[in-house]
Coordinates of C-alpha atoms and ligand atoms in Angstrom, one line a residue:
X139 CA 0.0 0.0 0.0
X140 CA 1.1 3.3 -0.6
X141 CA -0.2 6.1 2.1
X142 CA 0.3 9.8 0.4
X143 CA 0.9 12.7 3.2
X144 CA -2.1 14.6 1.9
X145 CA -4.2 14.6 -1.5
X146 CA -7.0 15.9 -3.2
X147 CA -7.5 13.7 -5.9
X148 CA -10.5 12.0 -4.4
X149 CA -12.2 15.5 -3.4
X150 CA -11.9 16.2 -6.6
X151 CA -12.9 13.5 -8.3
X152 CA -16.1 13.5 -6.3
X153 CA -16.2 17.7 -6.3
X154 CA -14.9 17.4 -10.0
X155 CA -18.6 18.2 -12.0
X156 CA -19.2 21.3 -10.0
X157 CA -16.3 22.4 -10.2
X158 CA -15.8 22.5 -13.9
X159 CA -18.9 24.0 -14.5
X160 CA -18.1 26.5 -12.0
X161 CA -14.8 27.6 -13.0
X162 CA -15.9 27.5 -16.9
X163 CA -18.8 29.6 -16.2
X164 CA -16.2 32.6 -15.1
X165 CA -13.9 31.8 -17.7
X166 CA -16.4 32.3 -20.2
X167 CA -17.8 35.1 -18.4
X168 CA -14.9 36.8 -18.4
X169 CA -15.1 38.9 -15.2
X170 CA -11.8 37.3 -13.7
X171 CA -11.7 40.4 -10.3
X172 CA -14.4 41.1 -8.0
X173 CA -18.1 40.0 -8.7
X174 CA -20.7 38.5 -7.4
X175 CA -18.7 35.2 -6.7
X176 CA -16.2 36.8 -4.5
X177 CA -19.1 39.0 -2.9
X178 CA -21.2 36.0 -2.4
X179 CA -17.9 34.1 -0.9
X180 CA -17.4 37.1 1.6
X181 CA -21.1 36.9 2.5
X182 CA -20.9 33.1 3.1
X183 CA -17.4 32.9 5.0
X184 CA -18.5 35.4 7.2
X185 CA -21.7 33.5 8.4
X186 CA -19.9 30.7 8.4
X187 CA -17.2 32.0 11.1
X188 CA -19.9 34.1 12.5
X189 CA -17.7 37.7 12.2
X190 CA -19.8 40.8 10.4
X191 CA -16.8 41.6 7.9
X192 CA -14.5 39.4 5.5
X193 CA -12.7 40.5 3.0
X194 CA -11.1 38.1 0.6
X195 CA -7.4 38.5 -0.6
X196 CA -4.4 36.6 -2.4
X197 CA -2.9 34.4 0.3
X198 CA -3.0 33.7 4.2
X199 CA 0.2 35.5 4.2
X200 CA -0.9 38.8 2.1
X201 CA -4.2 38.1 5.3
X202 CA -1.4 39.0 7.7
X203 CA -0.4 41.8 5.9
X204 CA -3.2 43.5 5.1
X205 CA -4.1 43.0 8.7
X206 CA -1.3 44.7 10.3
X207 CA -1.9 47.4 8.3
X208 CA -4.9 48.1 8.5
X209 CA -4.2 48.1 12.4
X210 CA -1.0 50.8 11.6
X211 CA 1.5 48.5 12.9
X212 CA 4.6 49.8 11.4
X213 CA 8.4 50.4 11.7
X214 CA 9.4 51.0 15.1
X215 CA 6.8 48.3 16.4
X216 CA 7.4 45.1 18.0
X217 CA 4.7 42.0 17.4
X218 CA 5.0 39.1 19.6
X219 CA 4.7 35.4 18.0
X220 CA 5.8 31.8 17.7
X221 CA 8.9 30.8 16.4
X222 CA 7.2 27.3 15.9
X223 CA 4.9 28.2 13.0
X224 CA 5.2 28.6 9.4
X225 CA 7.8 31.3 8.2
X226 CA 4.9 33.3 6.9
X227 CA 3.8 34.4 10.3
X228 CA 6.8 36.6 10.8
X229 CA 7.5 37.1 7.5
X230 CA 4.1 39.3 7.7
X231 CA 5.0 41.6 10.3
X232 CA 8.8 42.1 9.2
X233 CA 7.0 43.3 5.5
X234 CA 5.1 46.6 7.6
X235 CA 8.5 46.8 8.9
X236 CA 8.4 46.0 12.5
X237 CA 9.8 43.5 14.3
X238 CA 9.0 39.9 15.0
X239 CA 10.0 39.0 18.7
X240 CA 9.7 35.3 19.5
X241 CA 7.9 33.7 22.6
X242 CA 8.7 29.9 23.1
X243 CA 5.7 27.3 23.0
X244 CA 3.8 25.2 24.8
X245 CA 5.7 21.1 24.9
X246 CA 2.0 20.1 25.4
X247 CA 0.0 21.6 22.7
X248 CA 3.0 23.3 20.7
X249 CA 1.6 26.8 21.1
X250 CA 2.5 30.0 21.9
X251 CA 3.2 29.8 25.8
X252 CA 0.9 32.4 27.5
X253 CA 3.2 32.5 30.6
X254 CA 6.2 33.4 28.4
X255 CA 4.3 36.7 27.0
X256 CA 5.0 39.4 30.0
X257 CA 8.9 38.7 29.6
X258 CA 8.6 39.6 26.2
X259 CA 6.8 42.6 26.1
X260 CA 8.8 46.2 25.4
X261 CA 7.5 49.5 25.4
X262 CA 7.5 49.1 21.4
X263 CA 4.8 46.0 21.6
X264 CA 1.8 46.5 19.5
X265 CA 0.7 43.4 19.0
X266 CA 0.2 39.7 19.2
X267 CA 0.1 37.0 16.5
X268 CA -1.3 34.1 18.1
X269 CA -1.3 31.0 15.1
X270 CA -3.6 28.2 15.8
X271 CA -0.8 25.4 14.7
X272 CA -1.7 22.3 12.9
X273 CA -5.4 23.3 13.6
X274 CA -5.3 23.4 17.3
X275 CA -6.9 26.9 19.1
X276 CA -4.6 29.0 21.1
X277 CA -6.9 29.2 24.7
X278 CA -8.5 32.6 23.1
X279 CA -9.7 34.0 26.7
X280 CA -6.5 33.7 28.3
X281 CA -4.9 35.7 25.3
X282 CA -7.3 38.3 24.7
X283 CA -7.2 38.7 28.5
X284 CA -3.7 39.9 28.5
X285 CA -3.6 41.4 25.4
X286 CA -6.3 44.1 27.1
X287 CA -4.3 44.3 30.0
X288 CA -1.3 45.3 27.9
X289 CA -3.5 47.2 25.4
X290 CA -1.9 45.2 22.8
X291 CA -3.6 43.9 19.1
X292 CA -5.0 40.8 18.6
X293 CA -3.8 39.5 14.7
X294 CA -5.2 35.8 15.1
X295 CA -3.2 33.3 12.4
X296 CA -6.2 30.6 11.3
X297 CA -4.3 29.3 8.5
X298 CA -4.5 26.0 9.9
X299 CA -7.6 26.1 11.6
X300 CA -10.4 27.4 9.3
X301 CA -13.5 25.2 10.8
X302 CA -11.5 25.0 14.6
X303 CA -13.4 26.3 17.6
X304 CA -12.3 28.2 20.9
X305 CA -15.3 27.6 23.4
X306 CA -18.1 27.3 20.5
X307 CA -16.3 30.6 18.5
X308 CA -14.7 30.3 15.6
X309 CA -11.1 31.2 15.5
X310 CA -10.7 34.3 13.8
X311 CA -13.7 36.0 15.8
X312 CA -11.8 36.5 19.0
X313 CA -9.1 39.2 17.6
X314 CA -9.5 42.5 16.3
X315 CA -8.5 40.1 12.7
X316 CA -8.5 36.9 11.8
X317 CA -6.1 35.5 9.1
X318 CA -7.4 32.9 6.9
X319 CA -5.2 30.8 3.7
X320 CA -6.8 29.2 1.3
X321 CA -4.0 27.4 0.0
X322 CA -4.7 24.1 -1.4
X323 CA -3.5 22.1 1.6
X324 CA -5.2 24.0 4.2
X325 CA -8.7 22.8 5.6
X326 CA -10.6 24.7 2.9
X327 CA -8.7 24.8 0.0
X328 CA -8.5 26.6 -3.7
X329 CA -7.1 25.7 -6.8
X330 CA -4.3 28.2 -5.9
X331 CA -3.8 30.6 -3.8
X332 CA -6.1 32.6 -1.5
X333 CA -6.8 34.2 1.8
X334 CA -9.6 35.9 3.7
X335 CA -9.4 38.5 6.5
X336 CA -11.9 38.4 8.9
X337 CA -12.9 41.1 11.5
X338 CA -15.8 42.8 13.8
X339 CA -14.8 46.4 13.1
X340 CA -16.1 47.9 10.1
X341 CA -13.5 50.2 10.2
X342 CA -10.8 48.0 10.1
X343 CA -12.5 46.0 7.0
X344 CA -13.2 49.4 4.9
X345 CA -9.3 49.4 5.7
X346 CA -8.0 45.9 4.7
X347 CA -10.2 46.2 1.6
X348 CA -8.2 49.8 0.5
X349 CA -5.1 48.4 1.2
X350 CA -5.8 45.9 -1.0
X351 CA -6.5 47.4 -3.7
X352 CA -4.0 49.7 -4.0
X353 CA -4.8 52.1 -1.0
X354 CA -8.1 53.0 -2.8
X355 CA -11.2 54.1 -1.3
X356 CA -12.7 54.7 -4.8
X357 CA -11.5 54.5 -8.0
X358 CA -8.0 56.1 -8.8
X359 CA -8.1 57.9 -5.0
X360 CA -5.1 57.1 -3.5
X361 CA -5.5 57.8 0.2
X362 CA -2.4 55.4 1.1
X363 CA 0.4 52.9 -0.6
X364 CA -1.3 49.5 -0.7
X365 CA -0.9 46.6 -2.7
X366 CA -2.6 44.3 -5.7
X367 CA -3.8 41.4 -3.0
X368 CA -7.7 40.5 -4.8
X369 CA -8.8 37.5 -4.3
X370 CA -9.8 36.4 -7.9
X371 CA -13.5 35.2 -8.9
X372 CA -12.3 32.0 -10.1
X373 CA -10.8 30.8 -6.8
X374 CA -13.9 32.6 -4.9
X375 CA -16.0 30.2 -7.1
X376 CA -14.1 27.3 -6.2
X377 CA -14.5 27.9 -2.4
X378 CA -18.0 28.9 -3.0
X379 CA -18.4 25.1 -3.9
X380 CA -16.2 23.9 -1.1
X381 CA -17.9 25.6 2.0
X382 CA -20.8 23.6 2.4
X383 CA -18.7 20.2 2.5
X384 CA -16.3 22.1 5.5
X385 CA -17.8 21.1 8.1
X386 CA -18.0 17.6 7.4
X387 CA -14.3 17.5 6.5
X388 CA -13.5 18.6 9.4
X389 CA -15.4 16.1 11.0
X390 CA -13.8 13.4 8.8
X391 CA -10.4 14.8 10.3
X392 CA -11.3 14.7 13.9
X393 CA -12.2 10.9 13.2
X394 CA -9.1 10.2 11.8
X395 CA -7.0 11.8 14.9
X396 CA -9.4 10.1 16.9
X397 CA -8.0 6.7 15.3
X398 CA -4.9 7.4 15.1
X399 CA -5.0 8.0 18.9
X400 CA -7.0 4.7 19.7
X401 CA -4.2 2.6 17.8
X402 CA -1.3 4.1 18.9
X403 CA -1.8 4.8 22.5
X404 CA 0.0 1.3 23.2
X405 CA 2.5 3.3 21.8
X406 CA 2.9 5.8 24.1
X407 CA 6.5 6.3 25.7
X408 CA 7.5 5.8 23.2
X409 CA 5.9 8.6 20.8
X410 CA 4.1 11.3 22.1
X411 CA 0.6 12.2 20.6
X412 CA -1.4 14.8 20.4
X413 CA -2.7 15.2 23.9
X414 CA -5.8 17.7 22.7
X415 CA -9.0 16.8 24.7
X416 CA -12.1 17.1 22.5
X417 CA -15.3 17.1 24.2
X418 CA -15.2 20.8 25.5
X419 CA -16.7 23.3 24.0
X420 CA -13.1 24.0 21.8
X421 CA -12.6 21.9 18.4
X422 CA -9.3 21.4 16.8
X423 CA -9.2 21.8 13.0
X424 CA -6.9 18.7 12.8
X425 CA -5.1 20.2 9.7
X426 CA -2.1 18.1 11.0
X427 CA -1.4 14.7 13.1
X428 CA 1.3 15.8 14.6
X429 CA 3.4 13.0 16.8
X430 CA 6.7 13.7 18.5
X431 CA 9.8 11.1 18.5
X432 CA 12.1 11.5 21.4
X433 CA 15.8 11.1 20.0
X434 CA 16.1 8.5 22.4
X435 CA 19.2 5.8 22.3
X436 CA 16.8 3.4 23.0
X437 CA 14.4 5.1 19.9
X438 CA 17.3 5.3 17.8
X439 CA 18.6 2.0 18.1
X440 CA 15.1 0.3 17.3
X441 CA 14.8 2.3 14.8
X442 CA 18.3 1.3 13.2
X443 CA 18.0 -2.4 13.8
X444 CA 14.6 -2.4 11.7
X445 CA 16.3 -0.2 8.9
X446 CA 19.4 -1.8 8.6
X447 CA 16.8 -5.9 8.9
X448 CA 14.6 -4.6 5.9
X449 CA 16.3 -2.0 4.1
X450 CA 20.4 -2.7 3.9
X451 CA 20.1 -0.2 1.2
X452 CA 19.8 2.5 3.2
X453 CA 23.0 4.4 4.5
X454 CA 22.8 4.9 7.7
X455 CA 26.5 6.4 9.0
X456 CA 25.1 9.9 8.8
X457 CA 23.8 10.5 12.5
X458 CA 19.9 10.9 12.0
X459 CA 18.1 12.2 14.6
X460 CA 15.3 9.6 16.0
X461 CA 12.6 11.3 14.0
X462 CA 14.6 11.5 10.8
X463 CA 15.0 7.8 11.2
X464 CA 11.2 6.9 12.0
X465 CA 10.4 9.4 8.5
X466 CA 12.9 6.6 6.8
X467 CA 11.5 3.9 8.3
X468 CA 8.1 4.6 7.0
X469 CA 9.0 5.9 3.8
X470 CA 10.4 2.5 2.7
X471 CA 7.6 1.4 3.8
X472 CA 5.6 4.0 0.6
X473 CA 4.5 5.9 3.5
X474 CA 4.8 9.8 3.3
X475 CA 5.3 12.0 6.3
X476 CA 6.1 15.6 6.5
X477 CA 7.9 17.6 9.0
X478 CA 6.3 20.5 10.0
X479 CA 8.6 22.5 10.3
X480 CA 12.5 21.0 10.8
X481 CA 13.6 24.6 11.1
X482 CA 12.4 27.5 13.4
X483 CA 11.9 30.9 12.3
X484 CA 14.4 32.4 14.6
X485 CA 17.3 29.8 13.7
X486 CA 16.3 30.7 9.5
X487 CA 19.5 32.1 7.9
X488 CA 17.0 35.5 7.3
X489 CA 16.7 36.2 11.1
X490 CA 20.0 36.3 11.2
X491 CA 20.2 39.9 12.1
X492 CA 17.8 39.2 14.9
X493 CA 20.2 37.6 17.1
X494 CA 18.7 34.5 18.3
X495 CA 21.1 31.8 18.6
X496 CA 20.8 27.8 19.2
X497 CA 19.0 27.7 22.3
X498 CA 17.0 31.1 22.6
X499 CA 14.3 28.9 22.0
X500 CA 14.6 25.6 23.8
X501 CA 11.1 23.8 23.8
X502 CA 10.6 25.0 20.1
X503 CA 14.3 23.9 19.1
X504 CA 13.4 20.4 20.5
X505 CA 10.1 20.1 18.8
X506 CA 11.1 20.8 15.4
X507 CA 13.9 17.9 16.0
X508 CA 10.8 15.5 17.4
X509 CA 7.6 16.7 15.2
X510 CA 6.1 14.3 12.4
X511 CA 3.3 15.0 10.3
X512 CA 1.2 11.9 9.6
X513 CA -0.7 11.5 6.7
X514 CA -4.0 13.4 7.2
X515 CA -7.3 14.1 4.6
X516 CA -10.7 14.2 4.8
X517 CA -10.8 10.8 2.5
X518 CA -8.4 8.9 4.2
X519 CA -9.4 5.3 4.3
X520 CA -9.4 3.6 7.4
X521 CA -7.4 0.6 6.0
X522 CA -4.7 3.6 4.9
X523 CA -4.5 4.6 8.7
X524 CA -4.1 1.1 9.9
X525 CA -1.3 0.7 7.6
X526 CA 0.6 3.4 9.2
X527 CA 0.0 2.7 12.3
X528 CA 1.2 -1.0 11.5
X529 CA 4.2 0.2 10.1
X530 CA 5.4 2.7 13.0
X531 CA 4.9 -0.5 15.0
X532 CA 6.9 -2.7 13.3
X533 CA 9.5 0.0 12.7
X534 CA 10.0 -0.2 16.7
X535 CA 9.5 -3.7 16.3
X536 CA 6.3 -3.2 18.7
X537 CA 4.4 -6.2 16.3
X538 CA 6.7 -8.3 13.7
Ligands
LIG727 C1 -0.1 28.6 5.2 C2 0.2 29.5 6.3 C3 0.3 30.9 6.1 C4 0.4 31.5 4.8 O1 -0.7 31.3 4.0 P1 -0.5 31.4 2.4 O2 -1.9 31.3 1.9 O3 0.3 30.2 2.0 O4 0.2 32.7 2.1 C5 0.5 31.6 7.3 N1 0.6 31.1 8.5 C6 0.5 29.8 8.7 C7 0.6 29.2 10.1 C8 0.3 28.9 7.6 O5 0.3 27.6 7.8

């Protein structure tokens, strides 16, 4: 069997007739920006997430942008975030030209670690990203507690986590924005790329929505410098399609975790999983499965002994972290993982200049050496998932 990481070929084999009528009805209507579709995408993501303003744009990372913007966080400001996220994140806030400042995580639930916030806060702070990692919410009232008490901005990073819950909210309707991607691996995908910014301040949408179109409150007014970031009719008629069918995705997801969990709990010691408690009010988007693998001797010599038994092929001499060796292990068996994400943003050769160095960072240093993606979609069979689960079991020679 082979197990992919993540793929939409089945969504869109069973999406595929809508689509195509969908996307050819634009192409041969040829009204490519703005329109009803991307009006009628607005109106329905919005009632979805229950906010009164979205405004759709180009990418999760243009969302960020737009949003600290429209909030005039600029050069000379500091915004507070994870290290442990996608490089996007602070890639956002160095583009307004301010500066990311990194708070280490959570082990438990890999995000940002509320307690660590006070330390980090300057009398340059404006703001807070908080990104809801691999789909799981950041605890939104502990956060928007102490960002009133500090008078600080609330930029929430949902990339991951469009359909999650915090206490029967969506994310995204806890900050003053809410950042959304669209990109095709996300929870709700398009056939490229998109994003959505979502707020409760109609001020701060009228904003977003002249920034992104070139700082221009009507046509060829330029009341500030913006940017080209539309999101484009086709790709608002692709998600028009998709919406209805979130929900239940992100059901199918939470099942799949859920298995995952069941079967590998014998296993536990000497992975770690996920240790989110459904059940509450709160939902996890489950864009991501993410286990950790101590680098262990004892891990690391399992490991070895089943790679070098089944696969002599494989050079080992290089010293391979525990988790490196696992992703081997189950690759030669056609399984797929990703690491999400091996490097963190402070290490990343363009942080250089911000002076972090190896062990700034500790707990996020030692999860992107112990974090493994599973594969994870909506379709995934459950005779896919035993697979995997077989073959991380037999790769620490838990079964034969
Ligand atoms: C994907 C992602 C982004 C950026 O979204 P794009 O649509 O790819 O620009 C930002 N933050 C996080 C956490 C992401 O996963």
């Amino acid at each position: 069997m082979q197990v992919p990481p993540f793929t939409l070929s089945k969504q869109i084999k069973s999406l595929g007739k809508d689509l195509d009528e969908a996307v050819l009805r634009i192409l041969h209507s040829g009204n490519f920006i703005g329109g009803s579709e991307v009006k009628s995408f607005e109106e329905s993501f919005a009632k979805l997430i229950d906010v009164p303003f979205v405004v759709g744009c180009n990418s999760g990372t243009d969302a960020l942008i737009l949003a600290l913007r429209a909030l005039d966080i600029g050069p000379g400001d500091e915004v507070i975030t994870s290290s442990f996220s996608f490089f996007a994140t602070a890639e956002a806030i160095s583009s307004v030209g301010s500066v990311p400042v990194f708070v280490d995580v959570d082990p438990i639930n890999f995000l940002l670690n509320i307690e660590l916030l006070e330390k980090a806060i300057t009398p340059a702070t404006k703001a807070i990203i908080p990104v809801h990692l691999f789909g799981c919410p950041v605890n939104m009232d502990k956060l928007m507690e102490f960002s009133r008490k500090h008078n600080l901005k609330v930029v929430e990073d949902c990339a991951q986590a469009c359909g999650a819950l915090w206490r029967d909210n969506s994310v995204g309707s806890f900050g003053d924005v809410g950042c959304f991607s669209f990109f095709p691996t996300k929870n709700l995908g398009a056939a490229g790329d998109a994003g959505a910014v979502s707020t409760r301040d109609k001020l701060i949408a009228q904003k977003v929505r002249e920034l992104s179109v070139h700082g221009m409150p009507r046509r060829y007014l330029h009341s500030s410098l913006g940017y080209n970031s539309r999101l484009d009719s086709i790709q608002a008629s692709v998600l028009n399609i998709k919406i209805p069918y979130l929900s239940n995705w992100v059901k199918q997801r939470f099942l799949i975790a859920k298995n995952y969990k069941d079967l590998l709990n014998d296993s536990q010691g000497i992975i770690s999983l996920p240790s989110y408690q459904e059940g509450s009010k709160s939902k996890h988007g489950w864009n991501q499965f993410v286990i950790r693998v101590p680098n262990s001797k004892k891990n690391k010599a399992l490991l070895k002994k089943f790679l070098n038994d089944n696969f002599p092929q494989e050079d080992l001499t290089e010293d391979l972290s525990s988790r490196d060796l696992l992703k081997k292990a189950l690759k030669n068996q056609n399984i797929d993982t990703i690491i999400y994400y091996p490097i963190p943003i402070h290490l990343q050769p363009a942080y250089k200049k911000l002076g972090y160095s190896k062990g700034s960072l500790p707990i996020t240093e030692r999860l992107c050496n112990e974090v493994l993606s599973l594969p994870m979609f909506p379709e995934m069979t459950i005779e896919e998932q035993l697979y995997v689960v077989e073959s991380i079991k037999k790769a620490f020679q838990l079964i034969a």
